[in-house]
Tab-separated table of C-alpha atoms and ligand atoms in Angstrom:
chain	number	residue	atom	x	y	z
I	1	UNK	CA	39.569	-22.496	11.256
I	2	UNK	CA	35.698	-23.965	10.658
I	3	UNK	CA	34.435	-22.364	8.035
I	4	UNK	CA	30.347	-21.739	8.843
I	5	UNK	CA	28.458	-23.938	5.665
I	6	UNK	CA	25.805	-21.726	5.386
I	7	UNK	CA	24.604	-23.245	2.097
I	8	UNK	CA	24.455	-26.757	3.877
I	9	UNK	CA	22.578	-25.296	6.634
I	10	UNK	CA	20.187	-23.779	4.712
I	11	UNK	CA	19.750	-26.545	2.535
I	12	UNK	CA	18.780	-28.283	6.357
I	13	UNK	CA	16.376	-25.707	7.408
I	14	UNK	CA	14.206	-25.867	4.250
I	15	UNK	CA	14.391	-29.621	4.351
I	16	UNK	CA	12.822	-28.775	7.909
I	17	UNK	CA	10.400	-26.465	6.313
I	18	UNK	CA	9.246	-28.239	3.442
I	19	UNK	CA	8.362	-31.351	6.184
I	20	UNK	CA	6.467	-28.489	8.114
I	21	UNK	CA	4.188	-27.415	5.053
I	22	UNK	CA	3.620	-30.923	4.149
I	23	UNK	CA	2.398	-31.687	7.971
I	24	UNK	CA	0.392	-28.054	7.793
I	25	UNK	CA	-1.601	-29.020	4.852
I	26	UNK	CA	-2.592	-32.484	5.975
I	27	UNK	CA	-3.735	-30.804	8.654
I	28	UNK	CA	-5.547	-27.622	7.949
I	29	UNK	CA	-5.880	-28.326	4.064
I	30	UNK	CA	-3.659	-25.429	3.143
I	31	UNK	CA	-0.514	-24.001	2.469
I	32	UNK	CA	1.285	-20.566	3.638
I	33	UNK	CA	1.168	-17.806	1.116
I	34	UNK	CA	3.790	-15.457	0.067
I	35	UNK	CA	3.486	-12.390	-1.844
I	36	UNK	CA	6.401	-10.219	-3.218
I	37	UNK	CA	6.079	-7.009	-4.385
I	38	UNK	CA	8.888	-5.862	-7.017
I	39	UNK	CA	8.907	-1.985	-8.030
I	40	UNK	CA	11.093	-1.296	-11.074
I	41	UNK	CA	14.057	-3.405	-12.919
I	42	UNK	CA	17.103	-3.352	-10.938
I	43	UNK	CA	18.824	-6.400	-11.252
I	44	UNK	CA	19.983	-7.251	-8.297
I	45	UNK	CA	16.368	-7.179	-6.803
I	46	UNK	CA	14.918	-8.979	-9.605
I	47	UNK	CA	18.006	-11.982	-8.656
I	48	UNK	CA	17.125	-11.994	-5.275
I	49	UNK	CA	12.903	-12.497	-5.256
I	50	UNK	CA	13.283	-15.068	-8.609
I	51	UNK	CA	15.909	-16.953	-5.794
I	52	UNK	CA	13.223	-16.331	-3.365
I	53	UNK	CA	10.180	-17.578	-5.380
I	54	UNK	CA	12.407	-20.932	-6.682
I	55	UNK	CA	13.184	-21.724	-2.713
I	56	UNK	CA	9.030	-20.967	-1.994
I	57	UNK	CA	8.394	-23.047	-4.075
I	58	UNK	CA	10.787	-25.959	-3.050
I	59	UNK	CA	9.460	-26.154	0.032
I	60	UNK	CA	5.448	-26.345	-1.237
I	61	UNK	CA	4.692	-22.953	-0.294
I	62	UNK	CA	2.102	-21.061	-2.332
I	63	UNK	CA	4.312	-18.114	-4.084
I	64	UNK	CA	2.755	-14.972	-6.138
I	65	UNK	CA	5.263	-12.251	-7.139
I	66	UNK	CA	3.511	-8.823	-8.238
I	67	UNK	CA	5.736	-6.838	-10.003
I	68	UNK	CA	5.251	-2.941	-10.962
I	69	UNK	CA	7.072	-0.341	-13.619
I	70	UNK	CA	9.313	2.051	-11.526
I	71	UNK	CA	6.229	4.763	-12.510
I	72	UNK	CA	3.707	3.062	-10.399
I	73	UNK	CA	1.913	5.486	-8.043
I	74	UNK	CA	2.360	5.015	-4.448
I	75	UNK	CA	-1.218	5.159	-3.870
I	76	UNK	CA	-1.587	1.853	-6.659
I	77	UNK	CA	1.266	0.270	-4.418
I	78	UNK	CA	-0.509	1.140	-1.061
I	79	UNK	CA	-4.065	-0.074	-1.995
I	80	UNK	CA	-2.344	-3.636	-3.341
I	81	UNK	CA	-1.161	-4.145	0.228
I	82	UNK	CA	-4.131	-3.433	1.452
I	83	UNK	CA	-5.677	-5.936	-0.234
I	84	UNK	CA	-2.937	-8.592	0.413
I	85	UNK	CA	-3.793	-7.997	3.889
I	86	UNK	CA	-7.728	-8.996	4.148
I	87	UNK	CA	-6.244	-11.795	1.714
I	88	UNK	CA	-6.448	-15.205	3.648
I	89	UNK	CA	-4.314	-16.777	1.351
I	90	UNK	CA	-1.321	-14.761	1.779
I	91	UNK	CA	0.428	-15.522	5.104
I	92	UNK	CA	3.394	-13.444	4.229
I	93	UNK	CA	3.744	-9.612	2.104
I	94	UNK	CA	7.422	-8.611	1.243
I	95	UNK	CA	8.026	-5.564	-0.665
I	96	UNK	CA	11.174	-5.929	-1.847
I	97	UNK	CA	13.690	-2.873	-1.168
I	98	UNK	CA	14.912	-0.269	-2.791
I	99	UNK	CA	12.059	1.208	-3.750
I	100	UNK	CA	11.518	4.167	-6.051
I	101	UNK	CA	12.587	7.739	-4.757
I	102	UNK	CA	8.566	8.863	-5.133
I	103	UNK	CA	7.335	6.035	-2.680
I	104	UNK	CA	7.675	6.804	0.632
I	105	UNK	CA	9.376	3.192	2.046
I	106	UNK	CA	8.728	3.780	5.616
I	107	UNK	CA	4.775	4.377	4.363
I	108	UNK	CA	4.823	1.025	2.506
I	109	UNK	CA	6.464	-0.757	5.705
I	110	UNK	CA	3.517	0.424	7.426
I	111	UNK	CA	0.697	-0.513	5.028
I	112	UNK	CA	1.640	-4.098	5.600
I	113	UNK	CA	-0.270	-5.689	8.609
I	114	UNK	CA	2.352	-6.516	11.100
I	115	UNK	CA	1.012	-10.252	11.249
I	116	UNK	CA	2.234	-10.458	7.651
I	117	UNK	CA	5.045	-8.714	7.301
I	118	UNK	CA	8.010	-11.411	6.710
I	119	UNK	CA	10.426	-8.418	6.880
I	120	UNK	CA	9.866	-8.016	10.723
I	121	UNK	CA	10.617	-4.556	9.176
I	122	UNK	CA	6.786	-2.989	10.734
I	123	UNK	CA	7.488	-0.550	13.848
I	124	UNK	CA	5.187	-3.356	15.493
I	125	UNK	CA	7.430	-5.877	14.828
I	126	UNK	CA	10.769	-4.277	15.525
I	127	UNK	CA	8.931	-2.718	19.042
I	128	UNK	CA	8.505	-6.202	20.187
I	129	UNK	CA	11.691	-7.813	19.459
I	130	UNK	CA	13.491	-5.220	21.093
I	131	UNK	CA	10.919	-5.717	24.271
I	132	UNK	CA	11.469	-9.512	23.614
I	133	UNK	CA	8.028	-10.630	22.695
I	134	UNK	CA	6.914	-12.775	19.870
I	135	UNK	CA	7.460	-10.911	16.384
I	136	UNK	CA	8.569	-11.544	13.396
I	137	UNK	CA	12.246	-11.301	12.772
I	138	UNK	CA	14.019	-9.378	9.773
I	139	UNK	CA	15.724	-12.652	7.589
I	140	UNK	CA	19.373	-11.658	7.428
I	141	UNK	CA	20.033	-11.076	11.703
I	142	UNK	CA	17.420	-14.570	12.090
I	143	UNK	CA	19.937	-16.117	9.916
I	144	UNK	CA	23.177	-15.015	11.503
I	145	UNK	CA	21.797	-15.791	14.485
I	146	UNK	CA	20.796	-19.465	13.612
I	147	UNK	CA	24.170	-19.895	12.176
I	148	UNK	CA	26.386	-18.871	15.410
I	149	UNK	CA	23.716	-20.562	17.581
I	150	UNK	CA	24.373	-24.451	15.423
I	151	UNK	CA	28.373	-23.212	15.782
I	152	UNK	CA	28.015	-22.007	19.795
I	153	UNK	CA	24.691	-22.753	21.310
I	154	UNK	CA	25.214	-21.219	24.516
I	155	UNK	CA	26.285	-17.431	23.939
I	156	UNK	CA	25.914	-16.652	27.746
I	157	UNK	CA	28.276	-13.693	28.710
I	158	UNK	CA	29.685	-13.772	25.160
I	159	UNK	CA	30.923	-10.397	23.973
I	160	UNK	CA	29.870	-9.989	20.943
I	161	UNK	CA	30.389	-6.980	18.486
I	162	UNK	CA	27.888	-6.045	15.773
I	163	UNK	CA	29.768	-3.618	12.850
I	164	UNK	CA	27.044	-1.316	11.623
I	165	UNK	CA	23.480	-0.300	12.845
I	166	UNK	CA	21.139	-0.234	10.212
I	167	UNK	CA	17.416	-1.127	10.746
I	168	UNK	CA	18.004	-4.366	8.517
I	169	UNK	CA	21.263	-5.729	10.051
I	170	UNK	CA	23.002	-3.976	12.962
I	171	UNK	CA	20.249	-3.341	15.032
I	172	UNK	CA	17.976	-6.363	14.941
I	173	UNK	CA	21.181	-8.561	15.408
I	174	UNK	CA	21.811	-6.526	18.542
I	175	UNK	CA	18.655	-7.745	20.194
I	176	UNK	CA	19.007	-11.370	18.831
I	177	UNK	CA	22.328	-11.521	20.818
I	178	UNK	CA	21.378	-9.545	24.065
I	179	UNK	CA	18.174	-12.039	23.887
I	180	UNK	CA	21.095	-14.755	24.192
I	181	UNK	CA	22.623	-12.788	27.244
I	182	UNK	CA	25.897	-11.699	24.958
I	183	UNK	CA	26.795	-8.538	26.048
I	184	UNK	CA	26.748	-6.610	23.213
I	185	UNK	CA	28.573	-3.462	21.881
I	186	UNK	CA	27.208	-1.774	18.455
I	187	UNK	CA	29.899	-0.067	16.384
I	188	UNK	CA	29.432	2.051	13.096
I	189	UNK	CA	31.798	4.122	10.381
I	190	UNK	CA	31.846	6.850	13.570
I	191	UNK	CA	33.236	4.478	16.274
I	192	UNK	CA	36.940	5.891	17.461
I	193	UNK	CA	39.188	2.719	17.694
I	194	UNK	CA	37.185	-0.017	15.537
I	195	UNK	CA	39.712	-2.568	15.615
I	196	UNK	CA	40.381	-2.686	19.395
I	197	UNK	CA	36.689	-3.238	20.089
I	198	UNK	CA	36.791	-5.915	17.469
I	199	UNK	CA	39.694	-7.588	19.383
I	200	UNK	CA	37.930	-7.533	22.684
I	201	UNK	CA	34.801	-9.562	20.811
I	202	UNK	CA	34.538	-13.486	21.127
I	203	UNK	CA	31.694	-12.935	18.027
I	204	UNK	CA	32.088	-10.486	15.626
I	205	UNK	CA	28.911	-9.458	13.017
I	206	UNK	CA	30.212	-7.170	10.098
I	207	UNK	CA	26.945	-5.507	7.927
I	208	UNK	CA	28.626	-2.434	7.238
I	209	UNK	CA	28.547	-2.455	3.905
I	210	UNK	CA	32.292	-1.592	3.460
I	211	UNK	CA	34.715	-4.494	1.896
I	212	UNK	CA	36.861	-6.125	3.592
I	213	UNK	CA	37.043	-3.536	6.532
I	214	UNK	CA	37.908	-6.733	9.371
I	215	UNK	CA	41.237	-7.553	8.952
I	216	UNK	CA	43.077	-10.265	10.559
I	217	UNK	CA	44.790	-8.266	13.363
I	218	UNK	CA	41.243	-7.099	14.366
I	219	UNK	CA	40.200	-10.801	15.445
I	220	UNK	CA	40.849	-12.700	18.780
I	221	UNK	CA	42.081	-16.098	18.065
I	222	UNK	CA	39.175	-18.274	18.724
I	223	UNK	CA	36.468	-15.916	17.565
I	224	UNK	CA	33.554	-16.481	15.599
I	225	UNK	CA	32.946	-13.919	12.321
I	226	UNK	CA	29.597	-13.657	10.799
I	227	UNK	CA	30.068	-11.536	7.482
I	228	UNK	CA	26.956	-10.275	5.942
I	229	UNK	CA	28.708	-8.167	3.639
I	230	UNK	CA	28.077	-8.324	-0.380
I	231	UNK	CA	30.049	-5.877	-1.877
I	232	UNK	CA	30.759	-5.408	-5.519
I	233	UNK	CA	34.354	-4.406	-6.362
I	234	UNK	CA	37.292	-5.452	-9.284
I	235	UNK	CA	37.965	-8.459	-7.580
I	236	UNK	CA	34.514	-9.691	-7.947
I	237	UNK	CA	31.920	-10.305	-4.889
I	238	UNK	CA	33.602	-9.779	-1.305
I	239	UNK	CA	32.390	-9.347	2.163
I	240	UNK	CA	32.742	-6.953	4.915
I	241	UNK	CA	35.259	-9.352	5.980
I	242	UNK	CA	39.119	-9.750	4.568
I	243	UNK	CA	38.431	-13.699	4.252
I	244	UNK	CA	42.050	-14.312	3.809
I	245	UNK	CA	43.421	-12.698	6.615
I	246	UNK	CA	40.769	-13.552	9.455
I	247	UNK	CA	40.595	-16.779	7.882
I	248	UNK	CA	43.781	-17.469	9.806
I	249	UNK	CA	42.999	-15.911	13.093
I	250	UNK	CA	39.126	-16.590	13.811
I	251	UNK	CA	37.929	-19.951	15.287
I	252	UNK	CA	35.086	-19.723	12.595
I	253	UNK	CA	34.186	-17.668	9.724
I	254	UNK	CA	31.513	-17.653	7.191
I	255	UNK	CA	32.237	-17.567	3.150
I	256	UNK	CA	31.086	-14.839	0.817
I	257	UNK	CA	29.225	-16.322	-1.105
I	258	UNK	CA	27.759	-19.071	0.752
I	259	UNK	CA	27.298	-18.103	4.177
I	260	UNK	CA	24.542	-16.010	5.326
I	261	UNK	CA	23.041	-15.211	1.920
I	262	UNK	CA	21.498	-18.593	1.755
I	263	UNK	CA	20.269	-18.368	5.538
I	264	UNK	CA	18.421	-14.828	4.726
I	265	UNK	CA	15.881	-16.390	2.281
I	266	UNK	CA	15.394	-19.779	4.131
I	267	UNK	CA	14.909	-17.431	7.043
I	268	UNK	CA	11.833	-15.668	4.645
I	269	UNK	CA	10.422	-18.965	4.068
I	270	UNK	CA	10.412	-20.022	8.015
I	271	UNK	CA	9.043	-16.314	8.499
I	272	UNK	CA	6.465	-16.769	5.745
I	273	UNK	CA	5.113	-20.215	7.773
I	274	UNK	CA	5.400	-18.997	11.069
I	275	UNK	CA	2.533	-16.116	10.192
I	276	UNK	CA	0.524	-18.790	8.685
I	277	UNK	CA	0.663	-20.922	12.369
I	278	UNK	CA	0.061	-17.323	13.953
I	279	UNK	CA	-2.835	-16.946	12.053
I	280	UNK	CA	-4.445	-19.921	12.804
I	281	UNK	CA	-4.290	-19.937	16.472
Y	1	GUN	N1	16.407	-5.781	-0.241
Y	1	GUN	C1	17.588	-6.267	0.212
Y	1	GUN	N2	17.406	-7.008	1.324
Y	1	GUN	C2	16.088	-6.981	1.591
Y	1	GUN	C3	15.277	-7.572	2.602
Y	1	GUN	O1	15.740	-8.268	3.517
Y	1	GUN	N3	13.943	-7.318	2.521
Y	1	GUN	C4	13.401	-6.545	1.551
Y	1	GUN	N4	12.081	-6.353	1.563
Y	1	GUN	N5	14.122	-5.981	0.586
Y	1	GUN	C5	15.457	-6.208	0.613
């Protein structure tokens, strides 16, 4: 079994992307801009955007994080974006998720012009990936994707199986691998026989949020397992994935930690500098 390095390869990418800012400001005399929003103190969120302002600024991008009490008014939150937006330093807005039970999230992913929105989370955004037009892509699928594509770059007539179908994961990941002619089959906590459409799938993508569900008897022999699972329990931090088990059985898998949580925030920082190059065109 390979195990996927997804540290390593998203130590590569920013390498990539701190090259690309450096050509980017010798040419247009500026960097790409991002902009967090964090609403409230939960801990977790406040981990990930201080990992995601350290890693903006690694690779020379200009980084601003704006951060509100959990009493902010939606309107305060709404007329911040709006600002960001006529803003032509900021390439990139994130409004980091969960938000507050009083802000209306799918009226904040709207606010958020869809040229700047690093989530690819704007109806805009996810209309045109799933047409297959140029759009921004949400950071954890883009970084899956990346990852099986430096494993397995041609995924023709793969059959690949994506375990859960939320808006952040599931879905978007869907159209990354039909885009790569995979044929695809989208399961959830409903799905009748889980494991025997896991067995029929050459790569499997668990974001379901449950841990360990994939167990080793779900997995073909030379299949390739993306887990995007983080999942708290007494053992510590596991994945969707039973790493032990399918570590015997799958051709590949990827660590938790160390697989595609690295990828997702290199993936915001190649988001946050594409808008910039859209922007100047
Ligand atoms: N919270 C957890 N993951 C994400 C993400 O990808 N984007 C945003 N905005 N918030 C999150």
């Amino acid at each position: 079994m390979i195990l996927i390095d997804g540290k390593k390869a998203a130590a590569e990418l920013r390498a990539e992307l701190k090259q690309e800012v450096t050509e980017l400001k010798a040419k247009h005399n500026k960097v790409p801009g991002l902009t967090v929003i964090l609403i409230g103190d939960l801990t977790p969120s406040q981990i990930y955007v201080r990992n995601k302002e350290k890693s903006a600024n690694e690779v020379g991008l200009k980084s601003e994080v704006i951060k509100y009490p959990d009493s902010v008014e939606e309107k305060t939150v709404l007329e911040k974006i709006k600002e960001l937006n006529s803003d032509k330093t900021v390439s990139g807005i994130l409004v980091q998720l969960p938000l507050p039970k009083h802000i209306d999230k799918q009226k904040v992913i709207e606010a958020i012009h869809p040229s700047k929105d690093v989530d690819g989370f704007h109806p805009m955004n996810v209309g045109n990936l799933s047409s297959g037009y140029e759009s921004s892509i949400p950071c954890t699928p883009l970084g899956c994707y990346l990852l099986i594509k430096k494993f397995e770059p041609n995924l023709n007539g793969k059959k690949a199986v994506v375990v859960g179908r939320s808006n952040l994961n599931g879905k978007p990941m869907t159209q990354l691998l039909l885009k790569e002619n995979c044929t695809v089959t989208i399961t959830h906590s409903k799905t009748k026989d889980l494991k025997a459409e896991c067995l029929e799938a050459d790569i499997i993508v668990a974001a379901v949020g449950i841990p360990e569900l994939v167990r080793g008897d779900w997995v073909k022999k030379d299949a390739i397992v993306i887990d995007v699972g983080i999942n708290k329990t007494d053992k510590g931090i596991v994945g969707d994935v039973h790493f032990e088990e399918v570590s015997k059985n799958a051709k590949a898998l990827t660590p938790v930690p160390g697989g595609v949580g690295p990828m997702t925030i290199a993936c915001l920082l190649k988001n946050t500098i594409d808008c910039f190059k859209r922007s100047q065109i």
